[in-house]
mmCIF file of C-alpha atoms in Angstrom:
data_model
loop_
_atom_site.group_PDB
_atom_site.id
_atom_site.type_symbol
_atom_site.label_atom_id
_atom_site.label_comp_id
_atom_site.label_asym_id
_atom_site.label_seq_id
_atom_site.Cartn_x
_atom_site.Cartn_y
_atom_site.Cartn_z
ATOM 1 C CA UNK A 11 0.000 0.000 0.000
ATOM 2 C CA UNK A 12 2.779 2.399 0.976
ATOM 3 C CA UNK A 13 4.611 1.527 -2.235
ATOM 4 C CA UNK A 14 1.529 2.411 -4.294
ATOM 5 C CA UNK A 15 1.157 5.749 -2.501
ATOM 6 C CA UNK A 16 4.820 6.556 -3.133
ATOM 7 C CA UNK A 17 4.430 5.815 -6.836
ATOM 8 C CA UNK A 18 1.345 8.024 -7.031
ATOM 9 C CA UNK A 19 3.177 10.848 -5.244
ATOM 10 C CA UNK A 20 6.118 10.480 -7.633
ATOM 11 C CA UNK A 21 3.815 10.638 -10.659
ATOM 12 C CA UNK A 22 2.045 13.703 -9.274
ATOM 13 C CA UNK A 23 5.388 15.419 -8.649
ATOM 14 C CA UNK A 24 6.576 14.615 -12.179
ATOM 15 C CA UNK A 25 3.335 15.942 -13.648
ATOM 16 C CA UNK A 26 3.594 19.119 -11.574
ATOM 17 C CA UNK A 27 7.232 19.621 -12.605
ATOM 18 C CA UNK A 28 6.335 19.153 -16.274
ATOM 19 C CA UNK A 29 3.500 21.648 -15.978
ATOM 20 C CA UNK A 30 5.784 24.247 -14.363
ATOM 21 C CA UNK A 31 8.472 23.693 -17.005
ATOM 22 C CA UNK A 32 5.901 24.025 -19.782
ATOM 23 C CA UNK A 33 4.564 27.230 -18.266
ATOM 24 C CA UNK A 34 8.077 28.682 -18.006
ATOM 25 C CA UNK A 35 8.808 27.709 -21.607
ATOM 26 C CA UNK A 36 5.601 29.390 -22.752
ATOM 27 C CA UNK A 37 6.542 32.554 -20.844
ATOM 28 C CA UNK A 38 10.009 32.530 -22.450
ATOM 29 C CA UNK A 39 8.583 31.979 -25.915
ATOM 30 C CA UNK A 40 6.097 34.757 -25.288
ATOM 31 C CA UNK A 41 8.881 37.179 -24.365
ATOM 32 C CA UNK A 42 10.907 36.115 -27.401
ATOM 33 C CA UNK A 43 7.883 36.618 -29.642
ATOM 34 C CA UNK A 44 7.245 40.107 -28.248
ATOM 35 C CA UNK A 45 10.853 41.147 -28.800
ATOM 36 C CA UNK A 46 10.887 39.745 -32.318
ATOM 37 C CA UNK A 47 7.687 41.602 -33.192
ATOM 38 C CA UNK A 48 9.147 44.805 -31.757
ATOM 39 C CA UNK A 49 12.359 44.417 -33.762
ATOM 40 C CA UNK A 50 10.511 43.658 -36.999
ATOM 41 C CA UNK A 51 8.215 46.637 -36.442
ATOM 42 C CA UNK A 52 11.273 48.859 -35.975
ATOM 43 C CA UNK A 53 12.753 47.492 -39.204
ATOM 44 C CA UNK A 54 9.476 48.169 -40.994
ATOM 45 C CA UNK A 55 9.649 51.842 -40.073
ATOM 46 C CA UNK A 56 13.407 51.855 -40.858
ATOM 47 C CA UNK A 57 14.374 52.487 -37.238
ATOM 48 C CA UNK A 58 17.372 50.185 -37.424
ATOM 49 C CA UNK A 59 19.048 51.487 -34.276
ATOM 50 C CA UNK A 60 16.053 50.386 -32.212
ATOM 51 C CA UNK A 61 15.915 47.054 -34.024
ATOM 52 C CA UNK A 62 19.623 46.578 -33.333
ATOM 53 C CA UNK A 63 19.110 47.207 -29.605
ATOM 54 C CA UNK A 64 16.186 44.774 -29.416
ATOM 55 C CA UNK A 65 18.061 42.026 -31.245
ATOM 56 C CA UNK A 66 21.083 42.451 -28.978
ATOM 57 C CA UNK A 67 18.889 42.345 -25.868
ATOM 58 C CA UNK A 68 17.334 39.150 -27.176
ATOM 59 C CA UNK A 69 20.753 37.568 -27.757
ATOM 60 C CA UNK A 70 21.985 38.528 -24.299
ATOM 61 C CA UNK A 71 18.773 37.376 -22.578
ATOM 62 C CA UNK A 72 19.544 33.707 -23.029
ATOM 63 C CA UNK A 73 16.008 33.093 -24.312
ATOM 64 C CA UNK A 74 15.381 30.697 -27.216
ATOM 65 C CA UNK A 75 16.146 32.397 -30.531
ATOM 66 C CA UNK A 76 13.890 31.941 -33.564
ATOM 67 C CA UNK A 77 15.581 30.344 -36.570
ATOM 68 C CA UNK A 78 14.973 33.445 -38.700
ATOM 69 C CA UNK A 79 16.365 35.898 -36.141
ATOM 70 C CA UNK A 80 19.984 35.864 -37.492
ATOM 71 C CA UNK A 81 18.699 36.800 -40.950
ATOM 72 C CA UNK A 82 16.724 39.813 -39.734
ATOM 73 C CA UNK A 83 19.623 40.879 -37.532
ATOM 74 C CA UNK A 84 22.033 40.671 -40.480
ATOM 75 C CA UNK A 85 19.678 42.871 -42.536
ATOM 76 C CA UNK A 86 19.587 45.392 -39.677
ATOM 77 C CA UNK A 87 23.373 45.421 -39.374
ATOM 78 C CA UNK A 88 23.695 45.905 -43.126
ATOM 79 C CA UNK A 89 21.497 49.000 -42.962
ATOM 80 C CA UNK A 90 23.647 50.338 -40.103
ATOM 81 C CA UNK A 91 26.804 49.890 -42.173
ATOM 82 C CA UNK A 92 28.166 47.127 -39.940
ATOM 83 C CA UNK A 93 28.967 44.938 -42.906
ATOM 84 C CA UNK A 94 31.392 42.575 -41.202
ATOM 85 C CA UNK A 95 28.909 41.786 -38.415
ATOM 86 C CA UNK A 96 26.129 41.498 -40.973
ATOM 87 C CA UNK A 97 28.142 38.939 -42.922
ATOM 88 C CA UNK A 98 28.876 36.932 -39.773
ATOM 89 C CA UNK A 99 25.213 36.655 -38.767
ATOM 90 C CA UNK A 100 24.154 35.948 -42.337
ATOM 91 C CA UNK A 101 26.638 33.089 -42.583
ATOM 92 C CA UNK A 102 25.368 31.732 -39.273
ATOM 93 C CA UNK A 103 21.788 31.878 -40.572
ATOM 94 C CA UNK A 104 22.689 29.969 -43.735
ATOM 95 C CA UNK A 105 24.683 27.478 -41.682
ATOM 96 C CA UNK A 106 21.732 26.806 -39.356
ATOM 97 C CA UNK A 107 18.872 26.772 -41.858
ATOM 98 C CA UNK A 108 20.459 26.096 -45.244
ATOM 99 C CA UNK A 109 18.172 26.404 -48.254
ATOM 100 C CA UNK A 110 15.174 25.462 -46.081
ATOM 101 C CA UNK A 111 15.137 28.800 -44.273
ATOM 102 C CA UNK A 112 12.074 30.987 -44.768
ATOM 103 C CA UNK A 113 14.305 33.850 -45.878
ATOM 104 C CA UNK A 114 16.780 31.835 -47.936
ATOM 105 C CA UNK A 115 16.247 33.905 -51.082
ATOM 106 C CA UNK A 116 16.542 37.133 -49.114
ATOM 107 C CA UNK A 117 19.714 35.816 -47.510
ATOM 108 C CA UNK A 118 21.284 35.064 -50.883
ATOM 109 C CA UNK A 119 20.330 38.540 -52.073
ATOM 110 C CA UNK A 120 21.922 40.095 -48.979
ATOM 111 C CA UNK A 121 25.006 37.975 -49.542
ATOM 112 C CA UNK A 122 25.327 39.505 -53.008
ATOM 113 C CA UNK A 123 24.795 43.033 -51.667
ATOM 114 C CA UNK A 124 27.525 42.509 -49.082
ATOM 115 C CA UNK A 125 30.233 41.755 -51.640
ATOM 116 C CA UNK A 126 30.929 45.368 -52.617
ATOM 117 C CA UNK A 127 31.135 46.884 -49.101
ATOM 118 C CA UNK A 128 33.208 43.958 -47.816
ATOM 119 C CA UNK A 129 35.611 44.386 -50.730
ATOM 120 C CA UNK A 130 35.843 48.111 -49.956
ATOM 121 C CA UNK A 131 36.730 47.315 -46.337
ATOM 122 C CA UNK A 132 39.345 44.798 -47.428
ATOM 123 C CA UNK A 133 41.127 47.319 -49.649
ATOM 124 C CA UNK A 134 40.768 50.356 -47.358
ATOM 125 C CA UNK A 135 43.789 51.526 -45.368
ATOM 126 C CA UNK A 136 41.717 53.894 -43.243
ATOM 127 C CA UNK A 137 39.835 51.196 -41.323
ATOM 128 C CA UNK A 138 40.317 47.813 -39.727
ATOM 129 C CA UNK A 139 39.034 44.574 -41.222
ATOM 130 C CA UNK A 140 35.657 45.073 -39.535
ATOM 131 C CA UNK A 141 35.131 48.437 -41.218
ATOM 132 C CA UNK A 142 35.762 50.678 -38.199
ATOM 133 C CA UNK A 143 37.815 53.767 -38.963
ATOM 134 C CA UNK A 144 41.279 54.216 -37.504
ATOM 135 C CA UNK A 145 42.110 57.235 -35.391
ATOM 136 C CA UNK A 146 45.427 58.580 -34.148
ATOM 137 C CA UNK A 147 46.639 56.813 -31.009
ATOM 138 C CA UNK A 148 45.995 59.059 -28.011
ATOM 139 C CA UNK A 149 48.984 57.680 -26.090
ATOM 140 C CA UNK A 150 51.792 58.277 -28.586
ATOM 141 C CA UNK A 151 49.930 60.878 -30.680
ATOM 142 C CA UNK A 152 50.686 58.892 -33.806
ATOM 143 C CA UNK A 153 54.456 58.769 -33.283
ATOM 144 C CA UNK A 154 54.307 54.979 -32.751
ATOM 145 C CA UNK A 155 56.796 55.185 -29.886
ATOM 146 C CA UNK A 156 56.822 56.286 -26.269
ATOM 147 C CA UNK A 157 59.714 58.141 -24.639
ATOM 148 C CA UNK A 158 60.109 57.694 -20.905
ATOM 149 C CA UNK A 159 62.732 57.901 -18.182
ATOM 150 C CA UNK A 160 65.357 55.186 -18.511
ATOM 151 C CA UNK A 161 64.912 52.779 -15.620
ATOM 152 C CA UNK A 162 68.374 51.294 -16.038
ATOM 153 C CA UNK A 163 70.312 54.487 -15.278
ATOM 154 C CA UNK A 164 67.494 56.411 -13.572
ATOM 155 C CA UNK A 165 67.701 59.120 -16.240
ATOM 156 C CA UNK A 166 71.391 59.858 -15.515
ATOM 157 C CA UNK A 167 72.681 58.549 -18.834
ATOM 158 C CA UNK A 168 75.607 56.817 -17.139
ATOM 159 C CA UNK A 169 76.071 53.697 -15.027
ATOM 160 C CA UNK A 170 78.867 52.524 -12.762
ATOM 161 C CA UNK A 171 81.419 50.180 -14.270
ATOM 162 C CA UNK A 172 80.820 46.708 -12.888
ATOM 163 C CA UNK A 173 84.344 45.485 -13.651
ATOM 164 C CA UNK A 174 86.067 47.957 -11.330
ATOM 165 C CA UNK A 175 83.079 48.557 -9.034
ATOM 166 C CA UNK A 176 82.971 52.155 -10.310
ATOM 167 C CA UNK A 177 86.422 52.895 -8.868
ATOM 168 C CA UNK A 178 88.243 53.187 -12.182
ATOM 169 C CA UNK A 179 91.011 50.902 -10.919
ATOM 170 C CA UNK A 180 91.557 47.155 -11.030
ATOM 171 C CA UNK A 181 93.366 45.538 -8.117
ATOM 172 C CA UNK A 182 95.688 42.624 -8.841
ATOM 173 C CA UNK A 183 98.021 40.594 -6.653
ATOM 174 C CA UNK A 184 101.250 39.596 -8.409
ATOM 175 C CA UNK A 185 103.402 36.498 -7.880
ATOM 176 C CA UNK A 186 105.236 38.247 -5.049
ATOM 177 C CA UNK A 187 101.934 38.757 -3.249
ATOM 178 C CA UNK A 188 102.194 42.475 -3.844
ATOM 179 C CA UNK A 189 98.952 44.348 -4.533
ATOM 180 C CA UNK A 190 99.059 46.447 -7.684
ATOM 181 C CA UNK A 191 96.458 48.806 -9.126
ATOM 182 C CA UNK A 192 95.828 49.247 -12.822
ATOM 183 C CA UNK A 193 93.548 51.521 -14.732
ATOM 184 C CA UNK A 194 90.316 49.741 -15.692
ATOM 185 C CA UNK A 195 90.409 49.156 -19.427
ATOM 186 C CA UNK A 196 86.667 48.853 -19.703
ATOM 187 C CA UNK A 197 85.869 52.349 -18.447
ATOM 188 C CA UNK A 198 89.289 53.922 -19.131
ATOM 189 C CA UNK A 199 89.690 54.656 -15.445
ATOM 190 C CA UNK A 200 86.533 56.760 -15.231
ATOM 191 C CA UNK A 201 84.571 54.308 -13.151
ATOM 192 C CA UNK A 202 81.467 54.881 -15.226
ATOM 193 C CA UNK A 203 80.058 53.923 -18.601
ATOM 194 C CA UNK A 204 77.474 55.270 -20.975
ATOM 195 C CA UNK A 205 74.150 53.615 -20.209
ATOM 196 C CA UNK A 206 73.739 50.715 -22.651
ATOM 197 C CA UNK A 207 69.945 50.979 -22.568
ATOM 198 C CA UNK A 208 69.462 54.646 -23.461
ATOM 199 C CA UNK A 209 72.881 55.352 -25.042
ATOM 200 C CA UNK A 210 73.410 58.171 -22.560
ATOM 201 C CA UNK A 211 70.228 60.081 -23.325
ATOM 202 C CA UNK A 212 68.561 59.274 -20.023
ATOM 203 C CA UNK A 213 65.443 58.450 -22.012
ATOM 204 C CA UNK A 214 64.094 55.092 -23.049
ATOM 205 C CA UNK A 215 62.219 54.761 -26.334
ATOM 206 C CA UNK A 216 59.928 51.809 -26.959
ATOM 207 C CA UNK A 217 56.972 50.873 -29.144
ATOM 208 C CA UNK A 218 53.698 52.273 -27.860
ATOM 209 C CA UNK A 219 51.777 49.493 -26.131
ATOM 210 C CA UNK A 220 48.383 51.097 -26.734
ATOM 211 C CA UNK A 221 48.655 50.863 -30.522
ATOM 212 C CA UNK A 222 51.345 48.148 -30.692
ATOM 213 C CA UNK A 223 53.637 50.568 -32.485
ATOM 214 C CA UNK A 224 51.243 51.332 -35.334
ATOM 215 C CA UNK A 225 50.408 54.908 -34.316
ATOM 216 C CA UNK A 226 46.679 54.294 -34.732
ATOM 217 C CA UNK A 227 43.797 52.634 -32.929
ATOM 218 C CA UNK A 228 40.309 51.625 -33.985
ATOM 219 C CA UNK A 229 37.491 54.060 -33.296
ATOM 220 C CA UNK A 230 33.788 53.265 -32.936
ATOM 221 C CA UNK A 231 32.962 55.057 -36.199
ATOM 222 C CA UNK A 232 32.055 53.198 -39.378
ATOM 223 C CA UNK A 233 34.537 54.087 -42.115
ATOM 224 C CA UNK A 234 33.336 55.808 -45.282
ATOM 225 C CA UNK A 235 36.646 54.936 -47.016
ATOM 226 C CA UNK A 236 37.277 58.612 -47.809
ATOM 227 C CA UNK A 237 40.283 60.602 -46.539
ATOM 228 C CA UNK A 238 39.281 63.427 -44.213
ATOM 229 C CA UNK A 239 40.650 65.219 -41.200
ATOM 230 C CA UNK A 240 38.850 65.618 -37.920
ATOM 231 C CA UNK A 241 39.683 65.772 -34.251
ATOM 232 C CA UNK A 242 42.043 63.021 -33.195
ATOM 233 C CA UNK A 243 42.907 61.925 -36.725
ATOM 234 C CA UNK A 244 45.354 63.036 -39.362
ATOM 235 C CA UNK A 245 45.642 61.919 -42.935
ATOM 236 C CA UNK A 246 49.026 60.400 -43.655
#
């Protein structure tokens, strides 16, 4: 009897758990559906910035994503000039759905439209491979290198001679056990040497770490592939 009751309780618990899980799934799908409708409505009125924000919120939410979502997101990114990102999401859409996707024809059309802007990015020297325009590095101001105080000589430009302990003289004991002093050949008796790190300048020059010695960093502006001068950028 007790065994039968336990089985009934277990079945009831399983049924309750399934019902709760189903309800949660329906809530999640409902939220996903609302966001998708909002994004598509924004695209319809050509408000691609809003559509972009909604799609990104949907991605970051961890909710189930509709199969067609990557296609619509790639269209949105294309309209915003984010061609590299658009291509990435479009490729993911085609990878996931293949020719069976509802928007397969639209995806192939977008793929064709992406060829020209992607080629322009590839050949442009004013932007990175994602299409974001370069700007002058704010750390080195485009010089590619940073000048700082030499740590080796503490900006003095000279260091003590290690062979003679900065005395300028070398002490030797001859065969008669007599101590003799000779001028240090390494430092010519001066007891000091030009700093080998900064060559006596007291300054140390190294590649700028911010831009890795290139003199430029990527901005958050989409490149138009046209030379122009504005704050923080100079045409080379």
